[in-house]
């Protein structure tokens, strides 16, 4: 998990992570066990110390979503597209947010409301 975080900047390992199929399943299991309050407090603290995300849905639609969406509108106005680099030097968090929207969309984890909002500004869900 630490290697994944070093490479990707987060702990949002896909369930079917091709480079390490066991890791995706393990991460998913930890979220499930945490939701059932079946993880030891020691493991919870260790995972939280590296920024583990327990509830992906909360990350997707948190208060930060609207702020990032406004940045995306400004980016499109300035650049003529929504192809924000995942490693956007001017605002790395924004670049990761855009990457996450594409990831969540590909996994069918974005609500139809969020998809419609992104579509309304011509968001490119599959960047080449």
PDB file of C-alpha atoms in Angstrom:
ATOM      1  CA  UNK A   1       0.000   0.000   0.000  1.00  0.00           C
ATOM      2  CA  UNK A   2       2.857   2.375   0.785  1.00  0.00           C
ATOM      3  CA  UNK A   3       4.450   1.664  -2.603  1.00  0.00           C
ATOM      4  CA  UNK A   4       1.116   2.371  -4.302  1.00  0.00           C
ATOM      5  CA  UNK A   5       0.793   5.641  -2.397  1.00  0.00           C
ATOM      6  CA  UNK A   6       4.337   6.659  -3.363  1.00  0.00           C
ATOM      7  CA  UNK A   7       3.551   6.041  -7.036  1.00  0.00           C
ATOM      8  CA  UNK A   8       0.010   7.472  -7.169  1.00  0.00           C
ATOM      9  CA  UNK A   9      -0.087   9.992  -4.337  1.00  0.00           C
ATOM     10  CA  UNK A  10      -3.085   8.344  -2.676  1.00  0.00           C
ATOM     11  CA  UNK A  11      -4.395   5.091  -1.219  1.00  0.00           C
ATOM     12  CA  UNK A  12      -7.304   4.719  -3.669  1.00  0.00           C
ATOM     13  CA  UNK A  13      -6.282   1.310  -4.974  1.00  0.00           C
ATOM     14  CA  UNK A  14      -8.808  -0.040  -7.500  1.00  0.00           C
ATOM     15  CA  UNK A  15     -10.438  -3.336  -6.524  1.00  0.00           C
ATOM     16  CA  UNK A  16      -9.004  -4.921  -9.656  1.00  0.00           C
ATOM     17  CA  UNK A  17      -5.516  -3.438  -9.621  1.00  0.00           C
ATOM     18  CA  UNK A  18      -3.634  -5.308 -12.352  1.00  0.00           C
ATOM     19  CA  UNK A  19      -0.142  -4.742 -10.963  1.00  0.00           C
ATOM     20  CA  UNK A  20      -1.088  -6.313  -7.623  1.00  0.00           C
ATOM     21  CA  UNK A  21      -4.465  -8.043  -7.622  1.00  0.00           C
ATOM     22  CA  UNK A  22      -4.250  -8.931  -3.930  1.00  0.00           C
ATOM     23  CA  UNK A  23      -3.707  -5.303  -2.892  1.00  0.00           C
ATOM     24  CA  UNK A  24      -6.986  -4.078  -4.385  1.00  0.00           C
ATOM     25  CA  UNK A  25      -8.917  -6.831  -2.638  1.00  0.00           C
ATOM     26  CA  UNK A  26      -7.127  -6.177   0.640  1.00  0.00           C
ATOM     27  CA  UNK A  27      -7.904  -2.447   0.536  1.00  0.00           C
ATOM     28  CA  UNK A  28     -11.558  -3.160  -0.228  1.00  0.00           C
ATOM     29  CA  UNK A  29     -11.704  -5.636   2.667  1.00  0.00           C
ATOM     30  CA  UNK A  30     -10.219  -3.086   5.080  1.00  0.00           C
ATOM     31  CA  UNK A  31     -12.935  -0.576   4.135  1.00  0.00           C
ATOM     32  CA  UNK A  32     -15.620  -3.204   4.623  1.00  0.00           C
ATOM     33  CA  UNK A  33     -14.252  -4.359   7.986  1.00  0.00           C
ATOM     34  CA  UNK A  34     -13.926  -0.744   9.129  1.00  0.00           C
ATOM     35  CA  UNK A  35     -17.578  -0.089   8.227  1.00  0.00           C
ATOM     36  CA  UNK A  36     -18.526  -3.077  10.397  1.00  0.00           C
ATOM     37  CA  UNK A  37     -16.207  -1.858  13.193  1.00  0.00           C
ATOM     38  CA  UNK A  38     -14.199  -5.078  12.933  1.00  0.00           C
ATOM     39  CA  UNK A  39     -10.697  -3.594  12.529  1.00  0.00           C
ATOM     40  CA  UNK A  40      -8.332  -3.210  15.441  1.00  0.00           C
ATOM     41  CA  UNK A  41      -7.800   0.375  16.573  1.00  0.00           C
ATOM     42  CA  UNK A  42      -4.073  -0.108  15.956  1.00  0.00           C
ATOM     43  CA  UNK A  43      -4.631  -0.956  12.278  1.00  0.00           C
ATOM     44  CA  UNK A  44      -7.110   1.915  11.898  1.00  0.00           C
ATOM     45  CA  UNK A  45      -4.526   4.349  13.278  1.00  0.00           C
ATOM     46  CA  UNK A  46      -1.772   2.962  11.053  1.00  0.00           C
ATOM     47  CA  UNK A  47      -3.919   3.258   7.934  1.00  0.00           C
ATOM     48  CA  UNK A  48      -5.121   6.740   8.853  1.00  0.00           C
ATOM     49  CA  UNK A  49      -1.527   7.847   9.424  1.00  0.00           C
ATOM     50  CA  UNK A  50      -0.857   7.335   5.696  1.00  0.00           C
ATOM     51  CA  UNK A  51      -4.059   9.070   4.572  1.00  0.00           C
ATOM     52  CA  UNK A  52      -6.187   5.975   3.993  1.00  0.00           C
ATOM     53  CA  UNK A  53      -9.635   6.879   2.628  1.00  0.00           C
ATOM     54  CA  UNK A  54     -12.356   4.896   4.382  1.00  0.00           C
ATOM     55  CA  UNK A  55     -15.335   6.160   2.423  1.00  0.00           C
ATOM     56  CA  UNK A  56     -14.659   6.818  -1.243  1.00  0.00           C
ATOM     57  CA  UNK A  57     -18.158   8.276  -1.742  1.00  0.00           C
ATOM     58  CA  UNK A  58     -17.426  10.980   0.832  1.00  0.00           C
ATOM     59  CA  UNK A  59     -14.261  11.855  -1.067  1.00  0.00           C
ATOM     60  CA  UNK A  60     -16.152  12.074  -4.332  1.00  0.00           C
ATOM     61  CA  UNK A  61     -18.915  14.444  -3.215  1.00  0.00           C
ATOM     62  CA  UNK A  62     -17.383  16.287  -0.286  1.00  0.00           C
ATOM     63  CA  UNK A  63     -17.599  20.054   0.099  1.00  0.00           C
ATOM     64  CA  UNK A  64     -14.357  20.203  -1.847  1.00  0.00           C
ATOM     65  CA  UNK A  65     -16.102  18.871  -4.965  1.00  0.00           C
ATOM     66  CA  UNK A  66     -17.865  22.136  -5.772  1.00  0.00           C
ATOM     67  CA  UNK A  67     -14.691  24.156  -5.263  1.00  0.00           C
ATOM     68  CA  UNK A  68     -12.766  21.845  -7.585  1.00  0.00           C
ATOM     69  CA  UNK A  69     -15.588  21.943 -10.131  1.00  0.00           C
ATOM     70  CA  UNK A  70     -15.341  25.743 -10.174  1.00  0.00           C
ATOM     71  CA  UNK A  71     -11.594  25.444 -10.787  1.00  0.00           C
ATOM     72  CA  UNK A  72     -12.357  23.071 -13.655  1.00  0.00           C
ATOM     73  CA  UNK A  73     -14.694  25.639 -15.223  1.00  0.00           C
ATOM     74  CA  UNK A  74     -11.960  28.290 -14.938  1.00  0.00           C
ATOM     75  CA  UNK A  75      -9.390  25.889 -16.393  1.00  0.00           C
ATOM     76  CA  UNK A  76     -11.660  25.204 -19.371  1.00  0.00           C
ATOM     77  CA  UNK A  77     -12.210  28.939 -19.916  1.00  0.00           C
ATOM     78  CA  UNK A  78      -8.445  29.489 -19.965  1.00  0.00           C
ATOM     79  CA  UNK A  79      -7.349  26.401 -21.915  1.00  0.00           C
ATOM     80  CA  UNK A  80     -10.392  25.537 -24.022  1.00  0.00           C
ATOM     81  CA  UNK A  81     -10.623  21.992 -22.657  1.00  0.00           C
ATOM     82  CA  UNK A  82     -10.873  19.929 -19.473  1.00  0.00           C
ATOM     83  CA  UNK A  83      -7.685  17.943 -20.049  1.00  0.00           C
ATOM     84  CA  UNK A  84      -6.001  18.897 -16.784  1.00  0.00           C
ATOM     85  CA  UNK A  85      -2.738  16.974 -16.352  1.00  0.00           C
ATOM     86  CA  UNK A  86      -2.832  14.534 -13.435  1.00  0.00           C
ATOM     87  CA  UNK A  87       0.420  16.142 -12.263  1.00  0.00           C
ATOM     88  CA  UNK A  88      -0.678  19.754 -12.694  1.00  0.00           C
ATOM     89  CA  UNK A  89       2.194  21.839 -11.304  1.00  0.00           C
ATOM     90  CA  UNK A  90       0.096  24.939 -10.606  1.00  0.00           C
ATOM     91  CA  UNK A  91      -2.274  22.952  -8.363  1.00  0.00           C
ATOM     92  CA  UNK A  92      -1.364  19.267  -7.802  1.00  0.00           C
ATOM     93  CA  UNK A  93      -4.499  18.616  -5.719  1.00  0.00           C
ATOM     94  CA  UNK A  94      -6.675  19.865  -8.586  1.00  0.00           C
ATOM     95  CA  UNK A  95      -4.890  17.617 -11.084  1.00  0.00           C
ATOM     96  CA  UNK A  96      -5.465  14.609  -8.838  1.00  0.00           C
ATOM     97  CA  UNK A  97      -9.122  15.568  -8.354  1.00  0.00           C
ATOM     98  CA  UNK A  98      -9.679  15.604 -12.127  1.00  0.00           C
ATOM     99  CA  UNK A  99      -7.920  12.241 -12.423  1.00  0.00           C
ATOM    100  CA  UNK A 100     -10.145  10.857  -9.648  1.00  0.00           C
ATOM    101  CA  UNK A 101     -13.318  11.979 -11.457  1.00  0.00           C
ATOM    102  CA  UNK A 102     -12.235   9.965 -14.493  1.00  0.00           C
ATOM    103  CA  UNK A 103     -11.337   6.983 -12.320  1.00  0.00           C
ATOM    104  CA  UNK A 104     -14.629   7.052 -10.385  1.00  0.00           C
ATOM    105  CA  UNK A 105     -16.562   7.447 -13.645  1.00  0.00           C
ATOM    106  CA  UNK A 106     -14.811   4.419 -15.171  1.00  0.00           C
ATOM    107  CA  UNK A 107     -15.735   2.382 -12.083  1.00  0.00           C
ATOM    108  CA  UNK A 108     -19.352   3.670 -12.219  1.00  0.00           C
ATOM    109  CA  UNK A 109     -18.858   5.293  -8.811  1.00  0.00           C
ATOM    110  CA  UNK A 110     -19.972   8.814  -9.791  1.00  0.00           C
ATOM    111  CA  UNK A 111     -23.621   9.680  -9.212  1.00  0.00           C
ATOM    112  CA  UNK A 112     -25.684  10.604 -12.269  1.00  0.00           C
ATOM    113  CA  UNK A 113     -25.959  14.150 -10.884  1.00  0.00           C
ATOM    114  CA  UNK A 114     -22.181  14.575 -10.845  1.00  0.00           C
ATOM    115  CA  UNK A 115     -21.859  13.018 -14.296  1.00  0.00           C
ATOM    116  CA  UNK A 116     -24.443  15.488 -15.637  1.00  0.00           C
ATOM    117  CA  UNK A 117     -22.632  18.434 -14.075  1.00  0.00           C
ATOM    118  CA  UNK A 118     -19.335  17.351 -15.603  1.00  0.00           C
ATOM    119  CA  UNK A 119     -20.970  16.669 -18.974  1.00  0.00           C
ATOM    120  CA  UNK A 120     -22.543  20.151 -18.917  1.00  0.00           C
ATOM    121  CA  UNK A 121     -19.085  21.710 -19.271  1.00  0.00           C
ATOM    122  CA  UNK A 122     -17.807  19.196 -21.810  1.00  0.00           C
ATOM    123  CA  UNK A 123     -15.708  17.151 -19.399  1.00  0.00           C
ATOM    124  CA  UNK A 124     -13.626  14.484 -21.136  1.00  0.00           C
ATOM    125  CA  UNK A 125     -14.127  11.288 -19.125  1.00  0.00           C
ATOM    126  CA  UNK A 126     -11.672   9.205 -21.134  1.00  0.00           C
ATOM    127  CA  UNK A 127      -8.476  11.159 -21.698  1.00  0.00           C
ATOM    128  CA  UNK A 128      -6.079   9.781 -24.289  1.00  0.00           C
TER     129      UNK A 128
END
